[in-house]
Amino acid sequence: MREYSAKDGQMLQKIVCNGCGRSLRVEGGILKEGCCSVDMAFGYFSSRDGMRHRFDLCEECYTNIIEKFKVPVEESEENELL
């Protein structure tokens, strides 16, 4: 869950992990730790047709989820970090 400044609605103020409820570190509108952000729009043929789900997970909650996958996530190295 994300919160933005009331003044302009653009500066990031807070991110709370939807999994564990922990507040992630945000300084000066910049996230200072790992976070998995999901924005999923469900389309036709889904039981959630027309719904949008948005959530954020801290690295620990993300790791707990992917460790349960039957097919592991695909990993690769990134040369440039944004």
GROMACS .gro file of C-alpha atoms in nm:
model
   82
    1MET     CA    1   0.000   0.000   0.000
    2ARG     CA    2   0.138   0.338  -0.099
    3GLU     CA    3   0.070   0.684   0.038
    4TYR     CA    4   0.158   1.005  -0.144
    5SER     CA    5   0.177   1.361  -0.012
    6ALA     CA    6  -0.154   1.537   0.032
    7LYS     CA    7  -0.003   1.858  -0.103
    8ASP     CA    8   0.065   1.748  -0.461
    9GLY     CA    9  -0.020   1.376  -0.456
   10GLN     CA   10   0.309   1.290  -0.627
   11MET     CA   11   0.576   1.262  -0.358
   12LEU     CA   12   0.594   0.915  -0.205
   13GLN     CA   13   0.544   0.933   0.171
   14LYS     CA   14   0.499   0.574   0.281
   15ILE     CA   15   0.490   0.213   0.159
   16VAL     CA   16   0.343  -0.059   0.379
   17CYS     CA   17   0.401  -0.425   0.291
   18ASN     CA   18   0.063  -0.584   0.222
   19GLY     CA   19   0.203  -0.918   0.342
   20CYS     CA   20   0.338  -0.842   0.689
   21GLY     CA   21   0.226  -0.482   0.747
   22ARG     CA   22   0.578  -0.346   0.794
   23SER     CA   23   0.651   0.009   0.682
   24LEU     CA   24   0.932   0.017   0.427
   25ARG     CA   25   1.202   0.284   0.450
   26VAL     CA   26   1.116   0.593   0.243
   27GLU     CA   27   1.336   0.904   0.262
   28GLY     CA   28   1.272   1.222   0.068
   29GLY     CA   29   1.015   1.046  -0.150
   30ILE     CA   30   1.262   0.768  -0.243
   31LEU     CA   31   1.221   0.404  -0.145
   32LYS     CA   32   1.542   0.292   0.027
   33GLU     CA   33   1.495  -0.086   0.029
   34GLY     CA   34   1.377  -0.367  -0.197
   35CYS     CA   35   1.007  -0.386  -0.277
   36CYS     CA   36   0.798  -0.597  -0.513
   37SER     CA   37   0.515  -0.388  -0.656
   38VAL     CA   38   0.231  -0.563  -0.836
   39ASP     CA   39  -0.034  -0.392  -1.050
   40MET     CA   40  -0.256  -0.660  -1.203
   41ALA     CA   41  -0.556  -0.589  -1.426
   42PHE     CA   42  -0.766  -0.901  -1.472
   43GLY     CA   43  -0.915  -0.949  -1.816
   44TYR     CA   44  -1.169  -1.169  -1.984
   45PHE     CA   45  -1.202  -1.534  -1.878
   46SER     CA   46  -1.085  -1.458  -1.525
   47SER     CA   47  -1.295  -1.498  -1.211
   48ARG     CA   48  -1.185  -1.139  -1.136
   49ASP     CA   49  -1.284  -1.001  -1.477
   50GLY     CA   50  -1.259  -0.620  -1.479
   51MET     CA   51  -1.084  -0.598  -1.140
   52ARG     CA   52  -0.746  -0.437  -1.068
   53HIS     CA   53  -0.528  -0.543  -0.777
   54ARG     CA   54  -0.233  -0.336  -0.654
   55PHE     CA   55  -0.003  -0.435  -0.370
   56ASP     CA   56   0.354  -0.407  -0.241
   57LEU     CA   57   0.564  -0.673  -0.071
   58CYS     CA   58   0.887  -0.633   0.126
   59GLU     CA   59   1.175  -0.856   0.020
   60GLU     CA   60   1.113  -1.102   0.303
   61CYS     CA   61   0.747  -1.156   0.208
   62TYR     CA   62   0.842  -1.180  -0.160
   63THR     CA   63   1.104  -1.444  -0.078
   64ASN     CA   64   0.854  -1.641   0.133
   65ILE     CA   65   0.613  -1.651  -0.162
   66ILE     CA   66   0.857  -1.746  -0.436
   67GLU     CA   67   1.010  -2.023  -0.224
   68LYS     CA   68   0.672  -2.202  -0.250
   69PHE     CA   69   0.665  -2.196  -0.633
   70LYS     CA   70   0.668  -2.535  -0.808
   71VAL     CA   71   0.851  -2.369  -1.101
   72PRO     CA   72   1.127  -2.135  -0.979
   73VAL     CA   73   1.141  -1.771  -1.083
   74GLU     CA   74   1.364  -1.686  -1.376
   75GLU     CA   75   1.669  -1.494  -1.256
   76SER     CA   76   1.919  -1.285  -1.447
   77GLU     CA   77   2.178  -1.016  -1.365
   78GLU     CA   78   2.097  -0.649  -1.418
   79ASN     CA   79   2.383  -0.427  -1.536
   80GLU     CA   80   2.211  -0.096  -1.459
   81LEU     CA   81   2.009  -0.041  -1.145
   82LEU     CA   82   1.748   0.232  -1.154
   0.00000   0.00000   0.00000
